[in-house]
Amino acid sequence: MRVIIHRLARRDFVRAMEYYKKRSRVAVPGWIEELDAGIDLIRQFPGGMPEMEPGVRRLILKRYPYCLIYTLQDNTAVIVAVVHQRRKRRYWKRRLSES
């Protein structure tokens, strides 16, 4: 399974990384590792995460309060957002038409 990250999901990730960098430099490597682990899990079990709504799945990260929102298209998982669990969650919906 191929995994691609939407350009705005990359921005979500970078913004979170900048936040963690200001708070603790130790947290940044863990944040990167957590995202990599999430991508690997999606790659191995693309249909294994629950659907939030038809065609949209969510992987909750274990060590950080974020989740990866993604869709499956043919043999590709498209991560459309990296969402903080306590913030406005539906802002990413307009990205679905771009992926």
Coordinates of N, CA, C and O in Angstrom, one line a residue:
M1 N 0.8 -1.2 0.0 CA 0.0 0.0 0.0 C 0.9 1.2 0.0 O 1.8 1.4 0.8
R2 N 0.6 2.1 -0.9 CA 1.3 3.4 -1.0 C 0.6 4.4 -0.1 O -0.7 4.4 0.0
V3 N 1.3 5.2 0.6 CA 0.8 6.3 1.5 C 1.3 7.6 1.0 O 2.5 7.8 0.9
I4 N 0.4 8.5 0.7 CA 0.8 9.9 0.4 C 0.2 10.8 1.4 O -0.9 10.6 2.0
I5 N 0.8 12.0 1.6 CA 0.3 12.9 2.6 C 0.0 14.2 1.8 O 0.8 14.8 1.1
H6 N -1.3 14.6 2.0 CA -1.8 15.8 1.4 C -0.9 17.0 1.8 O -0.4 17.0 3.0
R7 N -0.7 18.0 1.0 CA 0.1 19.1 1.3 C -0.3 19.9 2.6 O 0.5 20.3 3.3
L8 N -1.6 19.9 2.8 CA -2.1 20.6 4.0 C -1.9 19.8 5.2 O -1.8 20.3 6.3
A9 N -2.0 18.5 5.1 CA -1.7 17.6 6.2 C -0.2 17.7 6.6 O 0.1 17.6 7.8
R10 N 0.7 17.9 5.6 CA 2.1 18.1 5.9 C 2.2 19.4 6.8 O 3.0 19.5 7.7
R11 N 1.4 20.4 6.4 CA 1.4 21.7 7.1 C 0.9 21.5 8.6 O 1.5 22.0 9.5
D12 N -0.1 20.7 8.7 CA -0.6 20.3 10.1 C 0.5 19.7 10.9 O 0.7 20.1 12.1
F13 N 1.2 18.8 10.3 CA 2.3 18.1 11.0 C 3.4 19.1 11.4 O 3.9 19.0 12.5
V14 N 3.8 19.9 10.5 CA 4.9 20.9 10.8 C 4.5 21.8 11.9 O 5.3 22.2 12.8
R15 N 3.2 22.3 11.8 CA 2.8 23.2 12.9 C 2.8 22.6 14.2 O 3.2 23.2 15.2
A16 N 2.4 21.3 14.3 CA 2.5 20.6 15.6 C 3.9 20.4 16.0 O 4.2 20.6 17.2
M17 N 4.8 20.1 15.1 CA 6.2 19.9 15.4 C 6.8 21.2 15.9 O 7.5 21.2 16.9
E18 N 6.4 22.4 15.3 CA 6.9 23.7 15.8 C 6.4 23.9 17.2 O 7.1 24.5 18.1
Y19 N 5.2 23.6 17.5 CA 4.6 23.7 18.9 C 5.5 22.9 19.8 O 5.9 23.4 20.9
Y20 N 5.7 21.6 19.5 CA 6.5 20.8 20.4 C 7.9 21.2 20.6 O 8.5 21.1 21.6
K21 N 8.4 21.8 19.5 CA 9.8 22.3 19.5 C 9.9 23.4 20.5 O 10.9 23.5 21.3
K22 N 8.9 24.3 20.6 CA 9.0 25.4 21.6 C 8.8 24.9 23.0 O 9.4 25.5 23.9
R23 N 8.1 23.8 23.2 CA 7.8 23.3 24.5 C 8.9 22.4 25.0 O 9.2 22.4 26.2
S24 N 9.4 21.6 24.1 CA 10.5 20.6 24.6 C 11.1 20.0 23.3 O 10.5 19.3 22.5
R25 N 12.4 20.2 23.2 CA 13.1 19.6 22.1 C 13.1 18.1 22.1 O 13.2 17.4 21.1
V26 N 13.0 17.5 23.3 CA 12.9 16.1 23.5 C 11.6 15.5 22.8 O 11.6 14.4 22.3
A27 N 10.6 16.3 22.8 CA 9.3 15.8 22.2 C 9.3 15.7 20.7 O 8.6 14.9 20.1
V28 N 10.2 16.5 20.0 CA 10.1 16.5 18.6 C 10.5 15.1 18.0 O 9.8 14.6 17.1
P29 N 11.6 14.5 18.4 CA 11.9 13.2 17.8 C 10.8 12.2 18.0 O 10.5 11.4 17.2
G30 N 10.2 12.2 19.2 CA 9.1 11.3 19.5 C 7.9 11.6 18.6 O 7.2 10.7 18.2
W31 N 7.6 12.9 18.3 CA 6.5 13.3 17.4 C 6.8 12.7 16.0 O 5.9 12.1 15.4
I32 N 8.0 12.8 15.5 CA 8.3 12.3 14.2 C 8.2 10.8 14.2 O 7.6 10.2 13.3
E33 N 8.7 10.1 15.2 CA 8.6 8.7 15.3 C 7.1 8.2 15.4 O 6.7 7.2 14.8
E34 N 6.3 9.0 16.1 CA 4.9 8.6 16.2 C 4.2 8.7 14.9 O 3.4 7.9 14.5
L35 N 4.5 9.8 14.1 CA 3.9 9.9 12.8 C 4.3 8.8 11.9 O 3.5 8.2 11.2
D36 N 5.6 8.5 11.9 CA 6.1 7.4 11.1 C 5.5 6.1 11.4 O 5.1 5.3 10.5
A37 N 5.3 5.8 12.7 CA 4.6 4.6 13.2 C 3.2 4.5 12.7 O 2.7 3.5 12.2
G38 N 2.5 5.7 12.7 CA 1.1 5.8 12.2 C 1.1 5.5 10.7 O 0.2 4.7 10.3
I39 N 2.0 6.0 10.0 CA 2.0 5.8 8.5 C 2.3 4.3 8.2 O 1.6 3.7 7.4
D40 N 3.2 3.7 9.0 CA 3.5 2.3 8.8 C 2.2 1.5 9.1 O 2.0 0.5 8.4
L41 N 1.5 1.8 10.1 CA 0.3 1.1 10.5 C -0.8 1.2 9.4 O -1.4 0.2 9.0
I42 N -0.9 2.4 8.9 CA -1.9 2.5 7.7 C -1.4 1.7 6.5 O -2.2 1.1 5.9
R43 N -0.1 1.7 6.3 CA 0.4 1.0 5.1 C 0.2 -0.5 5.3 O -0.2 -1.2 4.4
Q44 N 0.3 -1.0 6.5 CA 0.2 -2.5 6.8 C -1.3 -2.9 6.9 O -1.7 -4.0 6.4
F45 N -2.1 -2.0 7.4 CA -3.6 -2.4 7.7 C -4.4 -1.2 7.2 O -5.1 -0.6 8.0
P46 N -4.5 -0.9 5.9 CA -5.2 0.3 5.5 C -6.7 0.3 5.8 O -7.2 1.3 6.1
G47 N -7.3 -0.8 5.8 CA -8.7 -0.9 6.1 C -9.0 -1.2 7.6 O -10.1 -1.4 8.0
G48 N -8.0 -1.3 8.4 CA -8.1 -1.7 9.8 C -8.5 -0.6 10.7 O -8.9 -0.9 11.9
M49 N -8.5 0.6 10.3 CA -8.9 1.7 11.2 C -10.4 2.0 11.0 O -11.0 1.8 9.9
P50 N -11.1 2.5 12.1 CA -12.6 2.7 11.9 C -12.9 3.9 11.0 O -12.1 4.8 10.9
E51 N -14.0 3.7 10.3 CA -14.5 4.8 9.5 C -15.2 5.9 10.4 O -16.0 5.5 11.2
M52 N -14.8 7.1 10.1 CA -15.5 8.3 10.8 C -16.8 8.5 10.1 O -17.8 9.0 10.7
E53 N -16.7 8.4 8.8 CA -17.9 8.5 7.9 C -17.5 7.7 6.7 O -16.4 7.3 6.5
P54 N -18.5 7.4 5.8 CA -18.1 6.6 4.6 C -16.9 7.1 3.9 O -16.8 8.2 3.4
G55 N -15.9 6.2 3.7 CA -14.7 6.5 3.0 C -13.7 7.2 3.7 O -12.6 7.5 3.1
V56 N -13.9 7.6 4.9 CA -12.9 8.4 5.7 C -12.5 7.7 7.0 O -13.4 7.3 7.8
R57 N -11.3 7.4 7.1 CA -10.8 6.6 8.3 C -10.0 7.5 9.2 O -9.4 8.5 8.8
R58 N -9.8 7.0 10.5 CA -9.1 7.8 11.5 C -8.2 6.8 12.3 O -8.6 5.8 12.8
L59 N -6.9 7.2 12.4 CA -6.0 6.5 13.2 C -5.6 7.4 14.3 O -5.0 8.5 14.1
I60 N -5.9 7.0 15.6 CA -5.5 7.8 16.8 C -4.1 7.4 17.1 O -3.7 6.3 17.3
L61 N -3.2 8.5 17.2 CA -1.9 8.2 17.6 C -1.8 7.9 19.1 O -2.6 8.4 19.9
K62 N -0.8 7.1 19.5 CA -0.8 6.6 20.9 C -0.2 7.6 21.9 O -0.7 7.8 23.0
R63 N 0.9 8.2 21.5 CA 1.6 9.1 22.5 C 1.4 10.6 22.4 O 1.8 11.3 23.3
Y64 N 0.7 11.0 21.4 CA 0.4 12.4 21.2 C -1.1 12.5 20.9 O -1.7 11.6 20.4
P65 N -1.7 13.7 21.3 CA -3.2 13.8 21.2 C -3.6 14.2 19.7 O -4.4 15.2 19.5
Y66 N -3.2 13.4 18.8 CA -3.5 13.7 17.4 C -4.0 12.4 16.7 O -3.8 11.3 17.2
C67 N -4.7 12.6 15.6 CA -5.1 11.5 14.8 C -4.8 11.8 13.3 O -4.7 13.0 12.9
L68 N -4.6 10.7 12.6 CA -4.4 10.9 11.1 C -5.7 10.6 10.4 O -6.3 9.5 10.7
I69 N -6.2 11.5 9.6 CA -7.5 11.3 8.9 C -7.0 10.9 7.5 O -6.2 11.6 6.8
Y70 N -7.6 9.8 6.9 CA -7.2 9.4 5.6 C -8.3 8.7 4.8 O -9.3 8.3 5.4
T71 N -8.1 8.6 3.5 CA -9.0 8.0 2.6 C -8.2 6.9 1.9 O -7.0 6.9 1.8
L72 N -8.9 5.9 1.3 CA -8.3 4.9 0.5 C -8.8 5.1 -0.9 O -10.0 5.2 -1.2
Q73 N -7.8 5.2 -1.8 CA -8.1 5.4 -3.3 C -7.3 4.4 -4.0 O -6.1 4.5 -4.1
D74 N -7.9 3.4 -4.6 CA -7.3 2.3 -5.3 C -6.2 1.7 -4.4 O -6.6 1.2 -3.3
N75 N -5.0 1.7 -4.7 CA -4.0 1.1 -3.8 C -3.2 2.1 -3.1 O -2.0 2.0 -2.8
T76 N -3.8 3.3 -2.8 CA -3.2 4.4 -2.1 C -4.0 4.9 -0.9 O -5.2 5.0 -1.0
A77 N -3.3 5.1 0.2 CA -3.9 5.8 1.3 C -3.5 7.3 1.3 O -2.3 7.5 1.1
V78 N -4.4 8.2 1.3 CA -4.2 9.6 1.3 C -4.5 10.2 2.6 O -5.6 10.2 3.1
I79 N -3.4 10.6 3.3 CA -3.6 11.3 4.6 C -4.0 12.7 4.3 O -3.2 13.5 3.8
V80 N -5.2 13.1 4.7 CA -5.7 14.4 4.4 C -5.5 15.4 5.5 O -5.6 16.6 5.3
A81 N -5.3 14.9 6.8 CA -5.1 15.8 7.9 C -4.4 15.1 9.1 O -4.6 13.9 9.2
V82 N -3.7 15.9 9.8 CA -3.1 15.5 11.1 C -3.9 16.4 12.1 O -3.6 17.6 12.2
V83 N -4.8 15.8 12.9 CA -5.8 16.6 13.6 C -5.5 16.5 15.1 O -5.4 15.3 15.6
H84 N -5.5 17.6 15.8 CA -5.4 17.6 17.3 C -6.8 17.1 17.8 O -7.8 17.7 17.3
Q85 N -6.8 16.2 18.7 CA -8.1 15.6 19.1 C -9.0 16.6 19.9 O -10.2 16.4 20.0
R86 N -8.5 17.7 20.4 CA -9.3 18.6 21.2 C -9.6 19.9 20.4 O -10.2 20.8 21.0
R87 N -9.3 19.9 19.2 CA -9.6 21.1 18.4 C -10.7 20.8 17.4 O -11.1 19.7 17.2
K88 N -11.1 21.8 16.7 CA -12.1 21.7 15.7 C -11.7 20.6 14.7 O -10.7 20.7 14.0
R89 N -12.5 19.6 14.6 CA -12.1 18.4 13.9 C -12.5 18.3 12.5 O -11.9 17.6 11.7
R90 N -13.5 19.0 12.0 CA -14.0 18.9 10.7 C -13.4 19.9 9.7 O -13.9 19.9 8.5
Y91 N -12.5 20.7 10.1 CA -11.9 21.7 9.1 C -11.3 21.0 7.9 O -11.2 21.6 6.8
W92 N -10.9 19.8 8.0 CA -10.2 19.1 6.9 C -11.2 18.6 5.8 O -10.8 18.2 4.7
K93 N -12.5 18.6 6.0 CA -13.5 18.0 5.1 C -13.3 18.6 3.7 O -13.5 17.9 2.7
R94 N -13.0 19.9 3.5 CA -12.9 20.4 2.2 C -11.7 19.9 1.5 O -11.6 19.9 0.2
R95 N -10.8 19.3 2.2 CA -9.6 18.7 1.6 C -9.9 17.4 0.8 O -9.2 17.0 -0.1
L96 N -11.0 16.8 1.2 CA -11.4 15.5 0.5 C -11.6 15.7 -1.0 O -11.2 14.8 -1.8
S97 N -12.1 16.8 -1.4 CA -12.3 17.0 -2.8 C -10.9 17.3 -3.6 O -10.9 17.2 -4.8
E98 N -9.9 17.7 -2.8 CA -8.6 17.9 -3.4 C -7.7 16.7 -3.5 O -6.7 16.7 -4.1
S99 N -8.1 15.6 -2.8 CA -7.2 14.4 -2.8 C -7.5 13.5 -3.9 O -8.5 13.5 -4.6

